[in-house]
Amino acid sequence: MVSMKHLRLLGNISAAMLLVFAVACGPSLTLTDVDYAQPMESVASPDQDGNVQDVRLGVSFNVTPLNVKERGEGASLPEEVRFIRSRDGYYFVTAPGYNNVYVFEAKERVLDLHEIIRVSGAGLANPAFNQRSPYIQLIDGDVEYRLTKDGLAN
Amino acid sequence: MEKLTIKTVLATLLVLAVGFSGQVQAQFQSDFQIKQNFDRDHAEILDALKTVQTNEEVNQLIEDLNEMERRYRDDASMLNRVLYPETVQNRMTNLRELAQATGVHISRIGEKGDTVVVLEERIAELTTDATRYQARADSLNTELEAMRRSRNANAAQARRLRQELDKRDAFIINMVDSIFVAYENVDLQSLSPAERRGLVLEIDAQNVLGHIESVVDNNISFLNTHTELSTEDFLKLYAVQVEFDRMWENMGHDLAEIYVSETRRSERLGAIVEKVDEWQMLIDDAAWTTLRDGFSQNNIELAPFRNSLEFYTSLNTYLDEAIARAEDNGSEEELETYQHFADFWFSDVKPRWQPHLINANLMTYENFNTIDEKLTEWKLQAQPTSYTLLILLGLAIILALVFLALWILARGQNSRPVERR
């Protein structure tokens, strides 16, 4: 005899299966060939809290943790921060005096560090990013670096 | 040959070195910096266009524009993306059109430049005069007020005061006239807003409409105070009013457009028009009354008149009736009446009133000629009939009859047949 308890269990299992089925069949759409490339780098001065923003692009974030990583705790913020977004959506960030370019992956309300690319031993003097898809070009005076999200390009 | 080869090699190396360094420089330019440079160059040309003075400078700017366009040609694609929704081409075209428009504007200013300079000089001159006249007008108004309170004011005093006011009125009308004429000569549209504002402010400082209104006020005040002036004085005042009216009709609205804000314009114009009408009514009344009195005092009773047409009709009727009367009965008495009128006409009316009547558009030269012709006709018809003439005429007729009778008699004798013996 099938007891009431068994019937309730059966009902619950059926409901769970229906839910799984519904989720599996939910809206699914992927747009391809997305180009996130920012045509020109943004140059922004951090405010006293370390926030930088590009009003035109509507992007803002806090560079304090980045500065701590680059220069150590208690170091002063750079006068300007330069950043650019590559075609595949990664943000490349650096500043004068930095030795590294930080590559971030954009996620929901966070920039997740993807890679640190070491480009200088004595600190960049006057760095500037250019969009040169598929690369990001970093120039510093007469020196040029071609960057990808994973490091220096060959 | 060897030297030449070394030189050539060195020169080639130099060119290559320069070219290479240039290439390096060019290769590693920051897009951000290029955009900054482009914005700076654009702003510099735009600023230069705002202050450019000559066509040579405009041409130089157009050259700079061409050079700028060449300089950024390779970066146009990148710049177009960051300038979106504008483009490099779009910005350059705008600058070029602005430069060309500025060139046209400068050419026009050049053509009108002399007039503007004259206008500015005239305004400066008028500014000094206007201040002086304003001070004088204030004291005259005080005198007017005093005279209004005191009934002892005599005609001589009034006339002196009037002469002073006349000078000021003439000055104001001339001032407004010359400003307006100058404005007519200047194509205001060809002036920049700043230039136009400058001119308007310059003249506005003199409160053009305020001066105009004060002319009307003073005349109303004067006419209300003085009725003892001569016909000639009133006719002069009439001519001033007509001249003022002409000026006001021509430019009142235009001046208000320039000097009065749109919100106050209609009210301000209405107030002045009301005063001008009052002035017109007062002078009209005074002038025709004094003209009627002028004829009456000389025992010339014209039919009543209250305007120029009625006045002219009245004069014509008077003369037509006189001519008709003289035709019927020329006499010493008629001749005397004629002489009386002619004396008044040729001694008073024509030398003293005619110019003002014509200036005030109350009568024309043709009107006066017509009256003169009628006076001649009246004089001829007014001559008394001569008895001597009648006797002579009678004698002539009798003599003619005698000669006729003699001729008939002689003819009868000649035609009688000769008798044969």
XYZ file of C-alpha atoms in Angstrom:
575
model
C 0.000 0.000 0.000
C 1.269 3.415 -0.884
C 1.093 5.512 2.196
C 0.305 9.230 2.396
C 3.937 9.864 3.196
C 5.053 8.222 -0.040
C 2.541 10.228 -2.024
C 3.866 13.519 -0.561
C 7.427 12.498 -1.392
C 6.389 11.675 -4.926
C 4.711 15.021 -5.279
C 7.804 16.866 -4.065
C 10.038 14.971 -6.463
C 7.697 15.789 -9.349
C 7.710 19.479 -8.451
C 11.523 19.534 -8.286
C 11.774 17.844 -11.672
C 9.381 20.357 -13.188
C 11.467 23.231 -11.793
C 14.681 21.787 -13.215
C 12.958 21.339 -16.553
C 11.643 24.883 -16.512
C 15.052 26.364 -15.724
C 16.706 24.257 -18.406
C 14.195 25.508 -20.947
C 14.365 29.221 -19.745
C 15.381 32.143 -21.985
C 18.825 31.584 -23.370
C 20.421 33.978 -25.868
C 24.036 34.821 -26.591
C 25.192 37.801 -28.627
C 28.517 37.311 -30.309
C 31.239 39.459 -31.853
C 31.055 41.941 -29.036
C 33.751 44.587 -29.215
C 34.318 46.342 -25.901
C 37.241 48.354 -27.223
C 37.371 51.813 -25.736
C 38.610 54.025 -28.600
C 40.821 56.130 -26.412
C 42.281 55.704 -22.956
C 40.770 57.502 -20.001
C 42.969 59.727 -17.909
C 41.561 60.510 -14.504
C 42.833 61.979 -11.273
C 41.924 60.026 -8.153
C 39.965 61.944 -5.557
C 41.012 61.843 -1.909
C 39.297 58.454 -1.475
C 41.027 56.999 -4.514
C 38.002 57.057 -6.804
C 38.537 57.664 -10.476
C 35.899 58.087 -13.130
C 35.380 58.780 -16.779
C 32.163 60.767 -16.922
C 31.838 60.371 -20.674
C 32.035 56.565 -20.515
C 30.192 56.302 -17.212
C 32.893 54.205 -15.577
C 34.196 54.674 -12.040
C 36.153 52.577 -9.572
C 38.446 52.863 -6.599
C 42.171 52.509 -7.204
C 43.295 52.434 -3.563
C 43.759 48.622 -3.384
C 45.638 48.761 -6.643
C 47.926 51.479 -5.337
C 48.555 49.509 -2.154
C 49.506 46.519 -4.247
C 51.816 48.577 -6.411
C 53.379 50.859 -3.835
C 52.544 49.379 -0.468
C 50.349 50.429 2.419
C 50.184 54.162 3.114
C 51.694 55.217 -0.222
C 50.276 58.346 -1.768
C 47.907 58.038 -4.683
C 49.264 58.836 -8.151
C 48.310 62.170 -9.677
C 46.639 60.466 -12.567
C 45.519 56.994 -13.488
C 45.279 55.823 -17.067
C 43.001 53.021 -18.114
C 41.573 51.543 -21.241
C 39.273 48.653 -22.034
C 40.387 46.103 -24.573
C 38.307 44.593 -27.317
C 37.568 41.505 -25.196
C 36.418 43.598 -22.254
C 39.465 43.629 -19.926
C 40.522 46.848 -18.241
C 44.224 47.783 -18.377
C 45.217 50.166 -15.626
C 48.486 51.896 -14.804
C 49.875 55.208 -13.623
C 53.094 57.206 -13.810
C 55.651 55.718 -11.449
C 54.107 52.242 -11.592
C 56.146 49.271 -12.699
C 53.162 47.233 -13.710
C 50.057 47.261 -15.801
C 47.092 45.682 -14.037
C 44.619 43.759 -16.100
C 41.118 43.412 -14.692
C 38.148 41.413 -15.734
C 34.860 43.289 -15.443
C 32.298 41.424 -13.364
C 29.134 42.381 -11.598
C 30.125 45.654 -9.885
C 33.723 44.524 -9.420
C 36.943 44.496 -11.369
C 38.635 41.217 -10.749
C 42.417 41.164 -11.127
C 43.258 38.936 -14.034
C 46.935 39.639 -14.605
C 49.801 41.870 -13.537
C 52.122 42.714 -16.374
C 55.531 43.974 -15.349
C 56.760 46.566 -17.826
C 59.337 48.587 -15.935
C 61.871 48.313 -13.191
C 62.190 51.989 -12.404
C 58.607 53.007 -12.866
C 56.864 54.331 -15.938
C 57.677 57.967 -16.607
C 54.872 59.032 -18.844
C 52.716 56.058 -19.752
C 49.850 56.166 -22.227
C 47.562 53.486 -23.623
C 46.438 53.297 -27.200
C 43.810 51.010 -28.586
C 45.495 48.898 -31.241
C 43.215 45.905 -31.480
C 43.821 43.097 -30.910
C 46.504 44.612 -28.653
C 46.609 47.374 -26.156
C 49.613 49.526 -26.851
C 51.440 50.986 -23.903
C 53.919 53.712 -24.697
C 56.331 55.403 -22.379
C 58.485 57.921 -24.124
C 60.106 56.084 -26.977
C 59.336 52.631 -25.609
C 56.388 50.638 -26.785
C 54.778 47.545 -25.278
C 52.094 45.426 -26.830
C 49.819 43.988 -24.220
C 47.173 41.332 -24.130
C 45.085 40.300 -21.149
C 47.617 37.599 -20.384
C 50.818 39.616 -20.631
C 53.244 41.043 -23.148
C 52.544 39.984 -26.697
C 55.292 38.414 -28.698
C 83.800 63.463 -56.522
C 84.883 61.723 -53.356
C 83.929 64.764 -51.282
C 80.604 64.890 -52.934
C 80.016 61.253 -52.183
C 80.852 61.730 -48.510
C 78.646 64.779 -48.360
C 75.824 62.917 -50.005
C 76.225 60.000 -47.639
C 76.291 62.304 -44.629
C 73.224 64.167 -45.862
C 71.444 60.912 -46.515
C 72.312 59.677 -43.041
C 71.105 62.935 -41.550
C 67.823 62.731 -43.424
C 67.412 59.104 -42.384
C 68.209 59.974 -38.773
C 65.722 62.810 -38.717
C 63.171 60.683 -40.529
C 63.726 57.824 -38.173
C 63.410 59.946 -35.056
C 60.298 61.516 -36.576
C 58.911 58.092 -37.255
C 59.679 57.024 -33.713
C 58.006 60.132 -32.422
C 55.046 59.618 -34.690
C 54.848 55.931 -33.957
C 54.530 56.386 -30.251
C 52.129 59.204 -29.945
C 49.402 58.918 -27.388
C 45.906 58.976 -28.862
C 44.835 60.869 -25.795
C 47.521 63.466 -26.504
C 46.496 63.667 -30.157
C 42.926 64.332 -29.085
C 44.138 66.964 -26.614
C 46.199 68.611 -29.341
C 43.286 68.531 -31.754
C 40.992 70.156 -29.190
C 43.615 72.769 -28.432
C 44.201 73.602 -32.113
C 40.467 73.738 -32.752
C 39.944 76.069 -29.802
C 42.837 78.300 -30.886
C 41.409 78.783 -34.376
C 37.944 79.347 -32.968
C 39.290 81.968 -30.564
C 41.308 83.603 -33.323
C 38.164 83.814 -35.469
C 36.405 85.682 -32.703
C 38.992 88.437 -32.660
C 40.147 88.488 -36.269
C 40.221 91.987 -37.750
C 41.379 91.767 -41.347
C 40.837 89.585 -44.364
C 44.567 88.795 -44.387
C 44.186 87.303 -40.926
C 41.165 85.330 -42.085
C 43.159 83.974 -45.021
C 45.979 83.031 -42.680
C 43.483 81.214 -40.467
C 42.105 79.333 -43.447
C 45.687 78.313 -44.258
C 46.118 77.182 -40.650
C 42.900 75.205 -40.980
C 44.156 73.454 -44.098
C 47.407 72.651 -42.361
C 45.526 71.388 -39.310
C 43.380 69.160 -41.503
C 46.523 67.697 -43.083
C 48.136 67.209 -39.676
C 45.240 65.156 -38.303
C 44.382 63.272 -41.479
C 46.054 60.040 -40.312
C 44.322 60.198 -36.946
C 40.912 61.054 -38.351
C 39.557 57.544 -37.799
C 40.503 57.502 -34.116
C 39.380 61.096 -33.626
C 36.055 60.424 -35.293
C 35.396 57.698 -32.730
C 36.177 59.913 -29.776
C 34.467 62.978 -31.227
C 31.257 61.061 -31.944
C 28.630 62.261 -32.873
C 30.863 64.869 -34.471
C 33.651 64.083 -36.871
C 36.947 65.711 -37.763
C 35.541 66.599 -41.164
C 32.470 68.082 -39.584
C 34.509 70.212 -37.196
C 36.836 71.419 -39.937
C 33.909 72.278 -42.198
C 32.310 74.267 -39.407
C 35.523 76.170 -38.780
C 36.007 76.805 -42.485
C 32.450 78.092 -42.911
C 32.887 80.277 -39.867
C 36.143 81.656 -41.288
C 34.496 82.385 -44.625
C 31.519 84.057 -42.939
C 33.933 86.119 -40.862
C 35.755 87.145 -44.037
C 32.500 88.279 -45.641
C 31.579 90.097 -42.462
C 34.942 91.884 -42.354
C 34.576 92.906 -45.998
C 31.163 94.361 -45.275
C 32.451 96.172 -42.236
C 35.254 97.547 -44.390
C 32.718 98.902 -46.852
C 30.628 100.369 -44.092
C 33.581 101.197 -41.874
C 33.748 104.864 -42.794
C 30.098 105.326 -42.064
C 30.456 103.626 -38.709
C 33.386 105.858 -37.824
C 31.407 108.935 -38.847
C 28.459 107.696 -36.844
C 30.593 107.152 -33.778
C 32.140 110.606 -34.106
C 28.732 112.161 -34.595
C 27.405 110.382 -31.540
C 30.346 111.552 -29.447
C 29.736 115.117 -30.615
C 26.021 114.850 -29.934
C 26.699 113.414 -26.514
C 28.440 116.618 -25.436
C 25.818 118.856 -27.018
C 22.948 116.846 -25.587
C 24.309 117.209 -22.071
C 24.651 120.946 -22.518
C 21.175 121.301 -23.970
C 19.683 119.143 -21.265
C 21.078 121.443 -18.581
C 19.722 124.470 -20.432
C 16.346 122.810 -20.917
C 16.089 122.150 -17.195
C 16.584 125.813 -16.403
C 14.112 126.813 -19.141
C 11.539 124.491 -17.692
C 12.018 126.130 -14.314
C 11.436 129.515 -15.960
C 8.350 128.155 -17.696
C 6.969 126.964 -14.402
C 7.610 130.357 -12.845
C 5.898 132.070 -15.766
C 2.935 129.799 -15.488
C 2.503 130.841 -11.879
C 3.033 134.490 -12.635
C 0.571 136.044 -15.031
C 2.878 139.003 -15.495
C 4.824 137.193 -18.123
C 4.864 139.251 -21.277
C 5.155 138.271 -24.896
C 8.756 139.374 -25.166
C 9.785 137.113 -22.322
C 7.797 134.276 -23.773
C 9.365 134.795 -27.164
C 12.863 134.764 -25.718
C 12.089 131.583 -23.865
C 10.566 130.137 -26.979
C 13.692 130.884 -28.955
C 15.759 129.003 -26.423
C 13.402 126.069 -26.551
C 13.388 126.204 -30.344
C 17.144 125.779 -30.375
C 16.887 122.743 -28.179
C 13.988 121.257 -30.158
C 15.878 121.774 -33.385
C 18.905 120.150 -31.837
C 16.952 117.121 -30.663
C 15.261 116.685 -34.022
C 18.582 117.056 -35.807
C 20.191 114.639 -33.418
C 17.557 112.015 -33.952
C 17.608 112.744 -37.675
C 21.347 112.379 -37.973
C 21.406 109.257 -35.876
C 18.698 107.793 -38.006
C 20.331 108.811 -41.256
C 23.571 107.300 -40.009
C 21.744 104.141 -39.051
C 20.163 104.001 -42.466
C 23.617 104.202 -43.998
C 24.880 101.383 -41.856
C 23.691 97.925 -42.580
C 23.059 96.982 -38.980
C 22.944 93.331 -39.943
C 26.531 93.572 -41.108
C 27.708 94.654 -37.680
C 28.581 92.084 -35.087
C 26.263 91.868 -32.079
C 28.996 93.474 -29.974
C 29.425 96.402 -32.377
C 25.715 96.915 -32.628
C 25.334 96.726 -28.865
C 28.151 99.266 -28.538
C 26.432 101.736 -30.829
C 23.076 101.279 -29.180
C 24.552 101.698 -25.720
C 26.379 104.801 -26.842
C 23.187 106.413 -28.032
C 21.076 104.887 -25.319
C 23.189 106.751 -22.795
C 21.602 109.871 -24.199
C 18.153 108.377 -23.786
C 16.900 109.150 -27.257
C 13.266 108.499 -26.464
C 13.585 110.563 -23.296
C 14.837 113.537 -25.317
C 12.066 113.114 -27.833
C 9.465 112.991 -25.106
C 10.912 116.098 -23.468
C 10.485 118.028 -26.750
C 6.799 117.135 -26.731
C 6.406 117.907 -23.033
C 8.074 121.296 -23.343
C 5.908 122.298 -26.278
C 2.701 121.215 -24.563
C 3.752 123.092 -21.486
C 4.607 126.171 -23.532
C 1.359 126.173 -25.478
C -0.619 125.776 -22.296
C 1.178 128.722 -20.763
C 1.297 131.196 -23.626
C -1.503 132.447 -25.794
C -0.158 135.950 -26.259
C 2.265 135.148 -29.036
C 1.942 136.470 -32.572
C 0.496 134.567 -35.505
C 4.009 134.253 -36.876
C 5.195 132.677 -33.610
C 2.386 130.147 -33.622
C 2.975 129.308 -37.258
C 6.621 128.716 -36.443
C 5.569 126.385 -33.656
C 3.230 124.656 -36.062
C 6.152 124.065 -38.424
C 8.160 122.601 -35.514
C 5.306 120.257 -34.690
C 4.967 119.151 -38.309
C 8.709 118.560 -38.545
C 8.606 116.594 -35.329
C 5.640 114.591 -36.555
C 7.512 113.737 -39.743
C 10.507 112.590 -37.741
C 8.346 110.593 -35.345
C 6.365 108.938 -38.137
C 9.597 107.994 -39.880
C 11.544 106.610 -37.008
C 9.525 106.525 -33.812
C 8.782 102.856 -34.135
C 12.298 101.980 -35.265
C 13.875 103.886 -32.414
C 11.591 102.162 -29.938
C 12.593 98.823 -31.422
C 16.240 99.650 -30.846
C 16.050 101.335 -27.484
C 13.043 99.975 -25.631
C 12.657 96.425 -24.410
C 9.878 94.494 -26.064
C 7.834 94.290 -22.894
C 7.747 98.076 -22.435
C 7.742 99.081 -26.096
C 4.036 99.298 -26.744
C 3.381 101.176 -23.493
C 6.238 103.635 -24.136
C 5.202 104.247 -27.729
C 1.573 104.692 -26.681
C 2.523 107.308 -24.073
C 4.553 109.335 -26.565
C 1.928 109.067 -29.304
C -0.683 110.345 -26.842
C 1.482 113.363 -26.025
C 2.232 114.026 -29.695
C -1.519 114.033 -30.375
C -2.087 116.481 -27.540
C 0.633 118.744 -28.890
C -0.889 118.552 -32.371
C -4.320 119.461 -31.021
C -3.016 122.402 -29.013
C -0.937 123.899 -31.803
C -3.707 123.300 -34.321
C -6.176 125.140 -32.181
C -3.769 127.988 -31.399
C -2.592 128.446 -34.991
C -6.026 128.620 -36.629
C -7.394 130.864 -33.927
C -4.549 133.313 -34.314
C -4.787 133.203 -38.125
C -8.496 133.985 -37.987
C -7.743 136.809 -35.572
C -4.987 138.069 -37.854
C -7.434 138.513 -40.775
C -10.198 139.849 -38.537
C -7.964 142.492 -37.014
C -7.338 143.699 -40.549
C -11.087 143.827 -41.207
C -10.948 140.941 -43.605
C -13.822 138.688 -42.747
C -13.106 135.247 -44.064
C -15.531 132.375 -43.707
C -14.690 130.383 -40.552
C -11.887 127.828 -40.909
C -10.315 125.247 -38.628
C -7.808 123.562 -40.889
C -5.609 124.242 -43.869
C -8.158 123.139 -46.466
C -10.877 125.273 -44.941
C -8.451 128.183 -44.715
C -7.504 127.923 -48.391
C -11.140 127.454 -49.438
C -12.132 130.419 -47.352
C -9.472 132.606 -48.984
C -10.541 131.510 -52.477
C -14.199 132.067 -51.755
C -13.437 135.533 -50.445
C -11.470 136.422 -53.596
C -13.925 134.806 -56.034
C -16.734 136.775 -54.492
C -14.665 139.957 -54.649
C -13.843 139.385 -58.334
C -17.479 138.686 -59.171
C -18.506 141.799 -57.289
C -15.887 143.901 -59.098
C -16.920 142.521 -62.482
C -20.397 143.797 -61.820
C -19.355 147.054 -60.336
C -15.745 148.185 -60.467
C -15.431 151.249 -58.362
C -13.166 153.338 -56.204
C -14.634 151.596 -53.207
C -13.932 148.184 -54.650
C -10.448 149.257 -55.527
C -9.971 150.406 -51.957
C -11.161 147.066 -50.624
C -8.738 145.345 -52.945
C -5.914 147.608 -51.872
C -6.617 146.915 -48.231
C -6.479 143.175 -48.770
C -3.430 143.410 -51.004
C -1.545 145.498 -48.460
C -2.199 142.928 -45.755
C -1.395 140.078 -48.097
C 1.829 141.454 -49.481
C 3.074 143.167 -46.316
C 2.192 140.644 -43.642
C 0.989 137.322 -44.965
C 3.551 136.718 -47.667
C 6.733 137.970 -46.026
C 5.951 136.815 -42.470
C 3.563 133.895 -42.649
C 4.114 132.285 -46.029
C 7.398 130.525 -45.145
C 5.915 128.994 -42.014
C 2.639 128.059 -43.703
C 4.653 126.258 -46.373
C 7.080 124.697 -43.868
C 4.140 123.435 -41.878
C 2.576 121.988 -45.032
C -0.475 124.107 -44.455
C -0.207 125.712 -47.879
C 1.895 125.267 -50.989
C 3.647 127.649 -53.332
C 0.972 126.812 -55.900
C -1.712 127.858 -53.433
C 0.002 131.200 -52.971
C 0.362 131.632 -56.757
C -3.339 130.960 -57.209
C -4.173 133.588 -54.612
C -1.754 136.043 -56.262
C -3.377 135.456 -59.665
C -6.797 136.033 -58.205
C -5.568 139.235 -56.615
C -4.383 140.442 -60.032
C -7.762 139.601 -61.518
C -9.524 141.377 -58.647
C -7.369 144.452 -59.197
C -8.279 144.586 -62.889
C -11.952 144.152 -62.272
C -11.987 146.579 -59.388
C -10.904 149.520 -61.537
C -13.738 152.150 -61.538
C -15.454 152.797 -64.959
C -14.140 156.065 -66.575
C -16.700 158.673 -68.007
C -14.031 160.255 -70.241
C -13.548 156.940 -71.817
C -17.264 156.654 -72.421
C -17.370 160.140 -74.007
C -14.413 159.333 -76.212
C -16.041 156.086 -77.168
C -19.258 157.950 -78.031
C -17.350 160.522 -80.083
C -15.562 157.755 -81.913
C -18.871 156.120 -82.770
C -20.352 159.461 -83.986
C -17.275 160.145 -86.106
C -17.485 156.687 -87.581
C -21.135 157.252 -88.460
C -20.321 160.649 -90.081
C -17.570 159.091 -92.179
C -19.914 156.321 -93.204
C -22.589 158.813 -94.250
C -20.085 160.849 -96.262
C -18.823 157.768 -98.013
C -22.311 156.662 -98.998
C -23.061 160.185 -100.277
C -19.880 160.298 -102.360
C -20.615 156.956 -103.867
C -24.120 158.025 -104.868
C -22.800 161.081 -106.748
C -20.202 159.026 -108.667
C -22.742 156.516 -109.883
C -25.179 159.238 -111.337
C -25.194 159.193 -115.337
C -23.511 162.185 -117.127
C -26.027 164.416 -119.048
C -25.439 164.910 -122.824
C -25.617 168.503 -124.117
